Amino acid sequence: MSNDVPDVIAVNSLVAHILGAGPSAFGLDALPCPVELTLRIELDPSVVPNDADSMPGLGVNYSSVSKAVYAAISGKSFANPAAIMSTAARVPLALEAVKAVEVRAVLPRALLHGTCAYERRYERLEEARSIEGELRGRVENMGVSTIIGLHPHERAEKQRLEVDITVSAVPEGWGHKAFADDAYKSSAFGTLESLADTFARHLLSLDTVPVQSRVGVTFRKPSALPFATPSIHVSRSRADYAQRGGVRDMSTAAITQGLAGGAAEASSSSAPSSSTASKRRGPFGASIPGERIFLAIGSNMGDKVGHVRRAVRELASRGVKTVDTSRLYESDPMYVTDQEVFLNGALEVRTALEPLELLRVLKEVEAEVGRTKTFRNGPRVLDVDLVAYGSQVVSIGEEGVDGWLRVPHASVAEREFVLRPLADMDPDFTLAGVGTVRDLLSRVEPGGLVPIIPFPSPSRPMRLHRPATPAIMAIYNATPDSFSDGDARRTDASHALRDCEALMALPTPPAIIDVGGMSTRPGSQPCSLDEELARVVPLVQALRISDGALASVPISVDTYRPEVAAAAVEAGASCINDVRGGTEQGMLAAMAAASVPVILMHSRGDSTSMLTKEAHDYDSYGGVLPGLHAELGDMVHHALRAGVKRWDIVLDPGLGFAKSDADQLSMLKHLGRICEGELAGYPLLVGGSRKGLVGRITGRKEARERDWGDAAVNTVCTMSGVVDILRVHDARGAAESVAMARAIRDAK
């Protein structure tokens, strides 16, 4: 009878000194430090005989393993803790009897408060290969002081608690700096259960916690009992809060207040208030105290997108900070019709300026950007109007005379090009004395506003229609190892330039060219940062300074590294396409600073961990579609909080990344369900070109032979009417299949 239960030996608390494990949690350079390793080694009973003493070569000598692990890591420098763990795991995995190794690495000096640890499982495959499981990050025995308890004497002063935190599915190089904050210290909860649940909710709101992660939180209260220590452990994912208002930062007033004179449940969530004065509802429902101030912004001369972006910067430099934006729309002129179409949008801002002072700043910004006075309702480089200032109603001066002011804006009720952008941010906002945005918008006759993707000059904005006809994004991989078209010649900028010129000479040229310098296919190994930069930046520069259509075609850079994204945009790229959806440390900040459209693709883990069973599990959400919707929503939430503008965000459901074949087919069948609810209105990109799904269904092992299967995917996307961009390898074939599908779809 076979025995499927492995034998286990362990090497516990092996301490070595290393030269460094990457930057510290506080951003300092790597320093020599101790590391403590524990290896749990699983043995195959069929390989290790009962009488192992007589056949020592088939057993595992823990003394030899310990010495070999110590020699492999001691005195070495590592890029991050995960690199230490994989180096240690390779020692026992080289032995025939070993099935798997679980490694725990503790960095006892990494944090000022608490102990930093990582855990990962490695399974041995054939031919001495192994697969890495998800990386878990831990903070243990972190001491905190806070008000906790229901009894009056417990409310008198803070008590010391001990906290353990576990975050699953963290990327390599992930740090613990986020857990050094003081958010929980200002709370005042009645029970450990309430505190643990709310703290888990807080952790899941942090940009440093990946969207697919599950967090575990344990609070211990040593002072509660004289002869024992009570504790509470909770395990939460973002799905657990989907019906409770989503994840929230503990700095939000509604959460940090804890108990308010009694044993209120701090983890309960009420519906966000639509009050115009008491609370500001930011991206995805986050409450921010203060008046809600809305501006309308527009331009119909020159570089319209550039004027709007510059206005946001100029406002910020004058103490008017943008906290949310609408999408951007093109609209026909309303009053004087013999002029160029307008670009319109809206901003929610925060400022200490009173309405009349704010009006003065708005006029100052208009002049700074280049507006000169013409006739009323005529063309203008920039127009910024104060639409609403909380619950205030303001009437100063005579209409049409310099310095006059009406708040809410006198014409807001009749202007779809103001109301629809406001509805992007909060359709239930009440314009004082006028009505809700939703109600006012329902009374306005639709005037043909067209949303756009605001690619920067010299590219033109991309207009988005419904039903959508997908624009073609042509893939250009400047890599030697991409799954479909890897070729060493493609890393040469002059060769790549000729290939891209050929793309633009097609009967229907692609609307976007997507340049990538590193393969991100499942199972691929990343190239170095310097290598990716060397492949991407010269090519972007060459495309941008070339003649003809290439000089103005939008160029997207396919990367998850913030350094590459920033350098490519500086070189002339128009868009950032991130297969990790902004989860890499520093990427959201780079996106916000770049001020270009960004594509947030859904995935889980890296190119290796996305292959694991855990990465394909969406059961906690009730299936892939609600899971995809929730995790894309979290990506958008984090992007908006980081300063990425709503009008710049494009979503990609991530076909082929951390999803089973059945999941991918369900996504293609129900494309309309991806961008609904809080995600409604975001442009949708689908990249199914030559993916493994197509190969497995059609029986085509070679990626280059999958274009017929791709045609079916392109047709489904076109027929859905909701896909705005198709990312493809065969640009000509895709354009033809889209044209045919559109003709059938739109036939009478």
XYZ file of C-alpha atoms in Angstrom:
748
model
C 0.000 0.000 0.000
C 1.395 3.382 -0.986
C 1.831 6.132 1.564
C 0.949 9.622 0.290
C 1.738 11.299 3.603
C 5.325 12.577 3.469
C 7.935 12.074 6.134
C 9.138 15.405 7.468
C 12.415 16.514 8.924
C 13.136 20.082 9.930
C 16.118 22.337 10.320
C 14.993 24.909 12.867
C 16.352 28.372 13.630
C 19.506 28.211 11.525
C 21.185 31.611 11.987
C 23.575 33.092 9.437
C 24.948 36.562 8.824
C 24.444 38.050 5.363
C 25.731 41.228 3.736
C 22.252 42.469 2.877
C 18.762 41.559 1.660
C 17.793 44.592 -0.390
C 16.719 48.021 0.888
C 15.367 48.100 4.413
C 11.709 48.695 5.220
C 12.611 52.334 5.856
C 14.299 52.898 2.492
C 17.892 52.651 3.728
C 20.606 50.873 1.779
C 21.137 47.181 2.454
C 23.246 46.516 5.555
C 24.813 43.374 7.041
C 22.261 41.603 9.191
C 21.375 38.228 10.696
C 18.810 35.939 9.097
C 17.145 32.990 10.801
C 15.979 30.135 8.569
C 13.687 27.207 9.275
C 13.361 24.502 6.622
C 10.574 21.934 6.754
C 11.698 19.180 4.375
C 9.126 16.690 3.062
C 10.436 13.278 2.009
C 8.955 10.754 -0.390
C 8.392 7.547 1.659
C 8.698 5.447 -1.492
C 12.282 6.637 -1.959
C 13.433 6.546 1.671
C 13.458 2.890 2.883
C 12.390 1.829 6.346
C 15.944 0.762 7.046
C 17.515 4.081 6.093
C 20.525 3.326 8.283
C 21.630 0.661 5.835
C 21.194 2.987 2.834
C 22.270 6.440 4.020
C 22.552 7.793 0.489
C 18.766 7.735 0.148
C 18.045 9.523 3.401
C 18.534 13.199 4.285
C 21.307 14.091 6.669
C 20.085 17.167 8.483
C 23.607 18.001 9.605
C 24.847 18.046 6.013
C 21.822 20.032 4.873
C 22.331 22.601 7.632
C 25.992 23.059 6.767
C 25.260 23.329 3.043
C 22.489 25.889 3.570
C 24.714 27.915 5.878
C 27.536 27.878 3.325
C 25.151 28.904 0.531
C 23.904 32.059 2.257
C 26.441 33.133 4.873
C 28.432 36.214 3.915
C 26.431 36.725 0.717
C 24.369 39.688 -0.476
C 20.827 39.129 -1.782
C 18.385 41.272 -3.752
C 15.546 40.492 -1.344
C 14.500 37.913 1.282
C 12.865 35.717 -1.374
C 16.281 35.258 -2.987
C 17.674 34.012 0.345
C 14.852 31.503 0.619
C 15.191 30.136 -2.911
C 18.954 29.751 -2.418
C 18.358 27.808 0.794
C 15.611 25.656 -0.750
C 17.801 24.526 -3.639
C 20.061 22.614 -1.239
C 17.557 19.955 -0.083
C 15.622 20.020 -3.371
C 18.706 18.606 -5.079
C 18.228 15.366 -3.105
C 16.187 12.608 -4.719
C 14.212 11.819 -1.576
C 12.899 15.363 -1.145
C 9.393 16.150 -2.443
C 9.041 19.703 -1.181
C 10.569 22.271 1.134
C 8.844 24.958 3.151
C 11.182 27.803 4.048
C 10.665 30.442 6.692
C 13.080 33.376 6.803
C 13.128 35.744 9.767
C 14.926 39.094 9.657
C 14.946 40.024 13.352
C 16.506 43.466 12.802
C 14.410 44.606 9.840
C 11.758 46.481 11.828
C 11.899 48.796 14.819
C 8.748 47.215 16.228
C 8.114 43.534 15.690
C 9.799 40.814 13.689
C 9.799 40.584 9.897
C 9.364 37.123 8.333
C 8.652 35.477 4.981
C 7.356 32.001 4.124
C 7.245 30.054 0.869
C 6.797 26.465 -0.284
C 8.926 24.915 -3.040
C 7.823 21.689 -4.765
C 10.283 19.461 -6.595
C 9.438 18.544 -10.179
C 11.131 16.158 -12.560
C 14.626 16.863 -13.895
C 15.645 18.665 -10.693
C 13.281 21.545 -11.416
C 10.993 23.108 -8.837
C 7.987 25.397 -8.678
C 7.619 28.173 -6.143
C 4.402 28.684 -4.234
C 3.068 32.059 -3.181
C 5.279 34.215 -1.007
C 3.786 35.178 2.350
C 4.985 38.181 4.310
C 4.634 38.325 8.092
C 5.087 40.796 10.920
C 5.159 39.122 14.328
C 4.988 40.334 17.922
C 4.490 43.961 16.964
C 3.653 45.948 20.063
C 0.914 48.589 19.898
C -0.837 50.716 22.499
C -4.485 51.661 22.125
C -7.756 52.082 23.996
C -9.472 48.688 24.047
C -12.310 47.312 26.160
C -15.920 47.813 27.184
C -15.486 48.505 30.901
C -14.948 52.058 32.200
C -11.555 51.238 33.714
C -10.416 49.883 30.335
C -11.309 53.199 28.702
C -9.151 55.234 31.090
C -5.788 54.611 29.447
C -4.180 52.756 26.594
C -3.282 49.089 26.913
C -0.471 47.234 25.209
C -1.443 44.678 22.576
C 0.642 42.289 20.498
C -0.105 41.939 16.790
C 0.801 39.331 14.178
C 0.106 40.091 10.507
C 0.257 37.745 7.518
C -0.137 38.886 3.905
C -0.399 36.225 1.204
C 0.766 36.421 -2.409
C 3.221 39.282 -1.956
C 5.724 40.065 -4.747
C 9.426 39.459 -4.302
C 11.050 42.560 -2.876
C 7.889 43.385 -0.936
C 8.550 45.294 2.274
C 6.834 45.837 5.607
C 7.064 49.624 5.799
C 3.283 49.989 5.522
C 2.848 48.302 8.889
C 4.995 50.842 10.695
C 2.204 53.436 10.559
C 0.215 54.675 13.535
C -3.309 54.327 12.146
C -4.492 51.927 14.839
C -3.113 54.063 17.679
C -5.870 56.652 17.361
C -8.633 54.049 17.471
C -10.722 53.168 20.503
C -12.516 49.857 20.166
C -14.591 47.847 22.568
C -13.532 44.363 21.505
C -10.529 42.639 19.987
C -12.851 41.215 17.332
C -13.838 44.689 16.166
C -10.261 45.952 16.184
C -8.931 42.923 14.278
C -11.632 43.124 11.613
C -11.131 46.857 11.111
C -7.353 46.570 11.035
C -7.587 43.821 8.393
C -9.835 46.119 6.389
C -7.250 48.879 6.746
C -4.394 46.647 5.574
C -6.344 45.611 2.484
C -6.770 49.290 1.559
C -3.005 49.881 1.416
C -1.291 50.216 -1.952
C 1.482 47.899 -0.722
C -0.915 44.971 -0.226
C -1.532 43.223 -3.582
C -5.161 43.102 -4.700
C -5.268 39.290 -4.647
C -3.831 39.001 -1.144
C -5.530 37.608 1.922
C -4.454 39.125 5.216
C -4.426 37.430 8.577
C -4.461 39.514 11.749
C -3.952 38.241 15.297
C -4.311 40.535 18.311
C -3.249 39.384 21.789
C -4.224 41.232 24.977
C -1.754 40.147 27.686
C -3.238 42.345 30.421
C -6.816 41.098 30.073
C -6.587 38.000 32.303
C -4.380 37.245 35.314
C -3.506 33.644 34.321
C -3.961 33.558 30.532
C -3.660 35.689 27.393
C -6.743 35.992 25.161
C -6.345 36.552 21.437
C -8.387 36.887 18.277
C -7.387 35.853 14.753
C -9.189 36.932 11.584
C -8.448 36.153 7.950
C -9.847 38.511 5.327
C -9.706 39.254 1.606
C -11.199 42.165 -0.280
C -14.118 39.932 -1.219
C -15.140 39.766 2.449
C -15.787 43.515 2.434
C -17.473 43.715 -0.960
C -20.935 43.940 0.633
C -19.754 46.220 3.446
C -18.619 49.270 1.514
C -15.237 47.939 0.406
C -11.833 48.201 2.058
C -11.017 51.374 3.972
C -8.044 53.178 5.392
C -8.201 53.397 9.208
C -7.552 57.128 8.932
C -11.117 57.495 7.660
C -13.090 59.280 10.349
C -15.957 56.801 10.265
C -13.575 54.025 11.284
C -11.049 55.672 13.576
C -13.654 57.012 15.931
C -14.081 53.476 17.337
C -16.496 53.652 20.247
C -18.580 56.792 20.523
C -19.705 56.760 24.130
C -20.661 53.096 24.131
C -19.978 49.691 22.682
C -20.566 50.605 19.038
C -19.280 48.094 16.546
C -16.379 49.859 14.847
C -16.308 47.465 11.939
C -19.855 48.221 10.850
C -20.214 50.455 7.814
C -23.011 52.789 6.964
C -23.810 53.943 3.461
C -21.677 56.889 2.358
C -23.418 60.177 2.971
C -24.345 62.311 -0.010
C -24.241 65.422 2.119
C -22.771 68.341 0.257
C -21.017 69.786 3.288
C -20.229 67.284 6.024
C -18.316 64.622 4.104
C -16.427 64.290 0.862
C -16.835 60.943 -0.870
C -13.648 60.280 -2.750
C -12.774 57.471 -5.151
C -14.814 54.317 -4.460
C -16.576 55.762 -1.437
C -13.693 56.881 0.782
C -14.939 59.639 3.085
C -12.899 62.816 3.497
C -14.094 65.567 5.850
C -14.808 69.003 4.415
C -16.777 70.842 1.756
C -17.065 69.175 -1.632
C -15.926 71.571 -4.330
C -16.444 70.814 -8.014
C -14.989 72.560 -11.043
C -15.885 72.195 -14.720
C -12.978 72.339 -17.138
C -12.868 72.607 -20.928
C -10.856 73.607 -23.992
C -11.421 73.805 -27.751
C -8.215 75.380 -29.032
C -4.756 73.954 -29.652
C -3.501 71.069 -27.525
C -6.739 70.537 -25.614
C -5.547 67.571 -23.568
C -2.316 69.361 -22.750
C -4.198 72.479 -21.635
C -6.399 70.472 -19.260
C -3.444 68.609 -17.765
C -1.501 71.835 -17.312
C -4.484 73.468 -15.616
C -4.534 70.690 -12.999
C -0.842 71.321 -12.272
C -1.313 75.094 -12.120
C -4.232 74.730 -9.726
C -2.162 72.498 -7.446
C 0.647 75.054 -7.378
C -1.881 77.606 -6.078
C -3.276 75.490 -3.261
C -6.158 73.880 -5.163
C -5.537 70.128 -5.038
C -7.428 67.764 -7.330
C -8.747 64.774 -5.357
C -10.852 63.192 -8.100
C -11.599 63.657 -11.777
C -14.251 62.697 -14.273
C -13.594 61.099 -17.597
C -12.887 63.458 -20.481
C -15.445 63.974 -23.253
C -15.578 65.612 -26.641
C -18.744 67.647 -27.139
C -20.196 69.871 -29.817
C -20.236 73.598 -28.974
C -23.533 74.486 -27.336
C -24.258 78.172 -27.759
C -22.011 79.421 -30.568
C -21.870 76.379 -32.829
C -19.459 77.602 -35.512
C -16.277 76.549 -33.708
C -14.168 73.492 -32.858
C -15.502 70.681 -30.672
C -14.779 71.033 -26.972
C -12.915 68.783 -24.596
C -14.845 68.747 -21.306
C -14.396 67.259 -17.864
C -14.803 67.973 -14.169
C -12.587 68.039 -11.094
C -13.269 67.624 -7.422
C -10.802 69.791 -5.546
C -9.761 70.590 -2.014
C -8.724 74.094 -0.995
C -8.828 76.526 1.902
C -9.870 79.337 -0.459
C -13.330 80.824 -0.130
C -15.520 80.915 -3.279
C -14.572 84.423 -4.435
C -10.861 83.798 -3.800
C -11.136 80.515 -5.676
C -12.766 82.282 -8.631
C -9.805 84.671 -8.765
C -7.391 81.717 -8.873
C -9.393 80.026 -11.645
C -9.168 83.145 -13.810
C -5.462 83.388 -13.059
C -4.921 79.798 -14.199
C -6.923 80.381 -17.388
C -4.670 83.313 -18.247
C -1.507 81.389 -17.356
C -2.434 78.548 -19.711
C -3.101 81.025 -22.515
C -6.719 82.140 -22.547
C -7.364 85.569 -23.971
C -10.661 87.369 -23.810
C -12.913 86.998 -26.867
C -16.700 87.043 -27.124
C -18.978 85.202 -24.724
C -19.293 81.441 -25.346
C -16.625 81.708 -28.024
C -13.551 79.520 -28.487
C -11.113 79.376 -25.601
C -7.785 77.761 -24.772
C -9.066 76.970 -21.291
C -12.270 77.435 -19.344
C -12.471 76.571 -15.631
C -15.762 77.222 -13.823
C -16.702 76.863 -10.168
C -19.755 74.590 -10.290
C -20.408 73.813 -6.625
C -18.929 74.724 -3.252
C -20.469 72.287 -0.786
C -23.886 73.407 0.409
C -23.163 77.087 -0.174
C -25.341 79.253 -2.407
C -23.416 82.316 -3.583
C -24.628 85.262 -5.659
C -22.181 88.119 -6.259
C -22.434 90.863 -8.899
C -24.363 91.023 -12.151
C -24.242 88.157 -14.608
C -21.792 88.755 -17.437
C -19.867 91.445 -15.565
C -16.283 90.774 -14.484
C -16.172 89.332 -10.979
C -19.724 87.982 -10.972
C -20.219 84.611 -9.324
C -23.129 82.208 -8.999
C -22.721 78.996 -7.000
C -24.013 76.524 -7.972
C -23.149 77.634 -11.495
C -26.055 79.460 -13.106
C -26.207 77.214 -16.206
C -25.363 73.854 -14.686
C -28.884 72.426 -14.993
C -28.855 72.695 -18.799
C -25.316 71.541 -19.525
C -24.836 67.851 -20.177
C -21.118 68.507 -20.697
C -20.955 69.504 -17.006
C -23.494 67.099 -15.499
C -22.188 63.909 -17.095
C -18.611 64.464 -15.869
C -19.993 65.236 -12.394
C -21.939 61.962 -12.521
C -18.681 60.078 -13.136
C -17.574 61.126 -9.651
C -20.856 61.161 -7.709
C -24.265 61.049 -9.422
C -25.997 61.518 -6.063
C -24.247 64.758 -5.169
C -26.773 67.515 -4.449
C -26.225 70.878 -6.085
C -27.599 73.221 -3.433
C -31.018 74.546 -4.336
C -30.953 72.817 -7.733
C -31.131 69.033 -7.271
C -29.026 65.909 -7.524
C -26.712 65.400 -10.468
C -28.557 62.209 -11.406
C -31.942 63.925 -11.464
C -30.702 66.921 -13.443
C -28.961 64.691 -15.969
C -32.163 62.722 -16.556
C -33.888 65.939 -17.657
C -31.241 66.982 -20.184
C -31.552 65.813 -23.756
C -28.422 63.796 -24.650
C -26.164 65.908 -26.828
C -23.717 63.363 -28.153
C -20.871 63.541 -25.648
C -18.109 61.136 -26.693
C -15.673 59.853 -24.045
C -12.010 59.743 -25.028
C -8.698 58.230 -24.018
C -6.548 61.377 -23.681
C -3.291 60.411 -25.366
C -0.828 63.306 -25.164
C 0.403 65.311 -28.141
C 1.586 64.561 -30.808
C -0.956 61.735 -30.657
C -4.656 62.452 -30.947
C -7.229 61.435 -28.319
C -9.012 58.158 -29.043
C -12.794 58.535 -29.260
C -14.863 55.791 -27.608
C -18.297 54.928 -28.972
C -21.088 52.589 -27.887
C -21.504 50.046 -29.229
C -17.732 49.925 -29.316
C -15.709 48.962 -32.353
C -12.336 47.821 -31.029
C -9.279 49.818 -32.036
C -6.253 47.695 -32.883
C -3.214 47.797 -30.622
C -0.334 46.131 -32.477
C 2.147 44.262 -30.291
C 5.824 44.849 -30.906
C 7.991 42.731 -28.626
C 11.589 43.963 -28.666
C 12.611 40.708 -27.013
C 14.429 37.525 -27.978
C 12.161 35.246 -25.897
C 8.510 36.292 -26.249
C 6.188 33.312 -26.620
C 4.903 34.295 -30.077
C 7.461 36.394 -31.913
C 10.681 36.366 -29.913
C 13.687 37.151 -32.116
C 17.077 38.595 -31.172
C 16.881 40.944 -34.176
C 13.824 42.642 -32.690
C 15.963 44.143 -29.929
C 17.758 46.279 -32.532
C 16.101 49.715 -32.809
C 16.700 50.107 -36.557
C 15.226 46.666 -37.281
C 12.268 47.430 -35.022
C 11.713 50.772 -36.735
C 11.381 49.054 -40.125
C 8.902 46.557 -38.682
C 6.781 49.351 -37.187
C 6.859 51.321 -40.448
C 5.456 48.219 -42.139
C 2.651 48.118 -39.576
C 1.683 51.716 -40.345
C 1.664 50.907 -44.083
C -1.141 48.348 -43.662
C -4.503 49.122 -45.324
C -5.885 49.729 -41.826
C -2.939 50.829 -39.670
C -3.072 50.021 -35.960
C -4.383 52.758 -33.681
C -1.684 52.046 -31.060
C 1.699 50.314 -31.059
C 2.530 48.484 -27.828
C 6.288 48.182 -27.254
C 7.604 45.651 -24.752
C 11.166 44.900 -23.701
C 10.606 41.903 -21.427
C 8.551 38.754 -21.813
C 5.811 38.415 -19.188
C 4.419 35.101 -20.391
C 3.587 32.620 -17.602
C 6.758 30.871 -16.467
C 9.165 33.374 -18.043
C 12.198 34.766 -16.243
C 12.574 38.555 -16.048
C 15.494 40.257 -17.721
C 17.507 42.874 -15.851
C 16.269 46.436 -15.513
C 19.184 47.743 -17.576
C 18.433 45.267 -20.361
C 14.763 46.235 -20.493
C 15.650 49.930 -20.596
C 18.163 49.306 -23.387
C 15.526 47.522 -25.457
C 12.638 49.939 -24.931
C 13.912 53.513 -24.672
C 15.917 53.711 -27.949
C 13.003 52.170 -29.844
C 10.476 54.645 -28.427
C 12.825 57.511 -29.276
C 13.299 56.205 -32.817
C 9.557 55.841 -33.366
C 8.788 59.288 -32.031
C 11.334 61.146 -34.182
C 10.550 59.188 -37.352
C 8.661 60.605 -40.305
C 5.094 59.921 -41.312
C 2.405 58.218 -39.258
C 4.838 56.760 -36.723
C 5.607 60.237 -35.439
C 2.103 60.655 -34.024
C 0.758 57.140 -33.431
C 0.158 56.492 -29.717
C 2.995 54.373 -28.331
C 2.264 52.189 -25.342
C 5.073 50.760 -23.209
C 4.413 47.263 -21.870
C 6.176 47.092 -18.498
C 5.537 46.626 -14.799
C 8.730 48.421 -13.754
C 8.287 52.082 -12.766
C 11.792 52.989 -13.942
C 11.052 51.720 -17.456
C 7.644 53.395 -17.537
C 9.085 56.769 -16.531
C 11.990 56.553 -18.992
C 9.723 55.481 -21.860
C 7.280 58.339 -21.265
C 10.213 60.753 -21.123
C 11.342 59.321 -24.479
C 7.905 59.919 -26.013
C 5.622 57.025 -25.037
C 1.938 57.938 -24.845
C 0.670 55.227 -22.503
C 1.785 52.766 -19.794
C 0.538 49.177 -20.133
C 1.129 47.318 -16.858
C 0.455 43.575 -16.687
C 0.591 43.789 -12.887
C -1.988 46.545 -12.622
C 0.158 49.015 -10.703
C 0.997 46.586 -7.889
C 4.781 46.834 -8.275
C 6.241 49.166 -5.672
C 6.535 52.692 -7.047
C 4.523 52.068 -10.218
C 1.375 53.972 -9.231
C 3.484 56.982 -8.268
C 5.254 56.756 -11.635
C 1.899 56.572 -13.422
C 0.560 59.605 -11.585
C 3.709 61.600 -12.322
C 3.729 60.601 -16.005
C 0.200 61.971 -16.538
C -0.571 59.696 -19.505
C -3.217 56.999 -20.006
C -2.510 53.762 -18.142
C -3.735 50.221 -18.723
C -4.322 48.265 -15.525
C -4.322 44.548 -16.274
C -5.694 42.016 -13.830
C -3.304 39.312 -12.745
C -2.175 37.552 -9.607
C 1.421 37.091 -8.545
C 4.371 37.001 -10.910
C 5.106 34.914 -13.998
C 5.768 31.844 -11.828
C 3.293 32.111 -8.953
C 0.394 32.829 -11.333
C 0.620 29.162 -12.345
C -0.213 27.874 -8.868
C -3.557 26.470 -7.815
C -4.047 29.302 -5.335
C -3.734 31.936 -8.066
C -6.596 30.308 -10.006
C -8.954 30.112 -7.028
C -11.862 32.584 -7.165
C -14.230 30.546 -4.979
C -14.240 33.132 -2.184
C -15.887 35.567 -4.615
C -18.365 33.075 -6.018
C -16.559 32.731 -9.345
C -14.123 34.439 -11.669
C -16.449 37.231 -12.851
C -17.283 38.687 -9.415
C -13.660 38.098 -8.384
C -12.352 39.876 -11.444
C -14.753 42.761 -10.896
C -13.759 43.119 -7.238
C -10.008 42.960 -7.839
C -10.105 45.322 -10.821
C -12.115 47.655 -8.602
C -9.380 47.498 -5.983
C -6.758 48.301 -8.621
C -8.744 51.352 -9.689
C -9.220 52.370 -6.054
C -5.474 52.255 -5.374
C -4.654 54.049 -8.623
C -7.058 56.904 -7.880
C -5.736 57.249 -4.346
C -2.193 57.438 -5.712
C -3.114 60.366 -7.962
C -3.773 58.592 -11.265
C -6.616 60.430 -12.989
C -9.890 58.649 -13.664
C -9.777 59.887 -17.265
C -6.453 58.075 -17.791
C -7.502 54.571 -16.671
C -8.104 51.685 -19.100
C -8.895 48.182 -17.780
C -7.690 44.801 -19.053
C -9.234 41.602 -17.583
C -5.972 39.709 -18.150
C -6.778 36.718 -20.346
C -4.169 34.021 -19.770
C -2.964 35.395 -16.442
C -3.914 33.443 -13.286
C -7.108 32.047 -14.812
C -8.179 28.592 -15.928
C -9.414 27.916 -19.448
C -12.976 27.725 -18.137
C -12.524 31.098 -16.432
C -11.232 32.698 -19.619
C -14.089 31.343 -21.712
C -16.585 32.632 -19.160
C -14.946 36.062 -19.321
C -15.196 36.142 -23.117
C -18.813 35.044 -23.000
C -19.758 37.705 -20.449
C -17.557 40.670 -21.400
C -20.362 43.089 -20.606
C -20.261 42.112 -16.935
C -16.641 43.149 -16.437
C -17.093 46.921 -16.595
C -20.407 47.371 -14.834
C -21.387 48.908 -11.524
C -18.572 51.021 -10.109
C -16.409 50.119 -13.128
C -18.961 51.313 -15.676
C -17.500 53.742 -18.174
C -13.878 52.650 -17.976
C -12.471 51.707 -21.407
C -11.884 47.973 -21.817
C -8.898 46.335 -23.518
C -8.759 42.604 -24.274
C -5.518 40.820 -25.092
C -6.264 37.247 -26.114
C -3.876 37.115 -29.059
C -2.175 33.740 -29.583
C -2.685 32.826 -25.930
C -2.410 29.268 -24.659
C -6.206 29.066 -24.404
C -6.474 29.448 -28.188
C -3.765 26.864 -28.753
C -5.323 24.276 -26.455
C -8.777 24.613 -28.000
C -7.599 24.636 -31.630
C -4.773 22.146 -31.156
C -2.178 24.635 -32.414
C 1.004 24.246 -30.400
C 2.903 26.961 -32.263
C 1.782 30.419 -31.202
C 2.224 31.810 -34.718
C -0.391 29.334 -36.008
C -3.219 30.564 -33.765
C -4.459 33.531 -35.809
C -7.614 31.715 -36.986
C -8.552 31.072 -33.372
C -7.743 34.690 -32.597
C -10.219 35.760 -35.282
C -13.001 34.130 -33.260
C -11.897 35.967 -30.119
C -11.769 39.257 -32.035
C -15.241 38.617 -33.426
C -16.713 37.901 -29.984
C -15.133 41.070 -28.612
C -16.533 43.148 -31.469
C -20.006 41.641 -31.234
C -20.089 42.398 -27.500
C -20.007 46.133 -28.193
C -18.051 46.830 -24.985
C -14.414 46.208 -25.966
C -12.590 49.392 -26.947
C -9.117 48.022 -27.749
C -7.827 44.658 -28.993
C -4.165 43.922 -28.310
C -2.986 41.656 -31.148
C 0.036 40.205 -32.936
C -1.575 40.022 -36.395
C -2.739 43.610 -36.848
C -3.980 43.160 -40.411
C -5.986 40.013 -39.714
C -7.474 41.511 -36.569
C -8.574 44.664 -38.391
C -10.304 42.558 -41.050
C -12.112 40.329 -38.539
C -13.248 43.406 -36.586
C -14.536 45.074 -39.763
C -16.532 41.984 -40.733
C -17.924 41.434 -37.241
C -18.933 45.077 -36.982
C -20.759 44.957 -40.312
C -22.771 41.939 -39.141
C -23.439 43.449 -35.717
C -24.664 46.766 -37.079
C -26.767 45.309 -39.901
C -30.481 46.066 -39.827
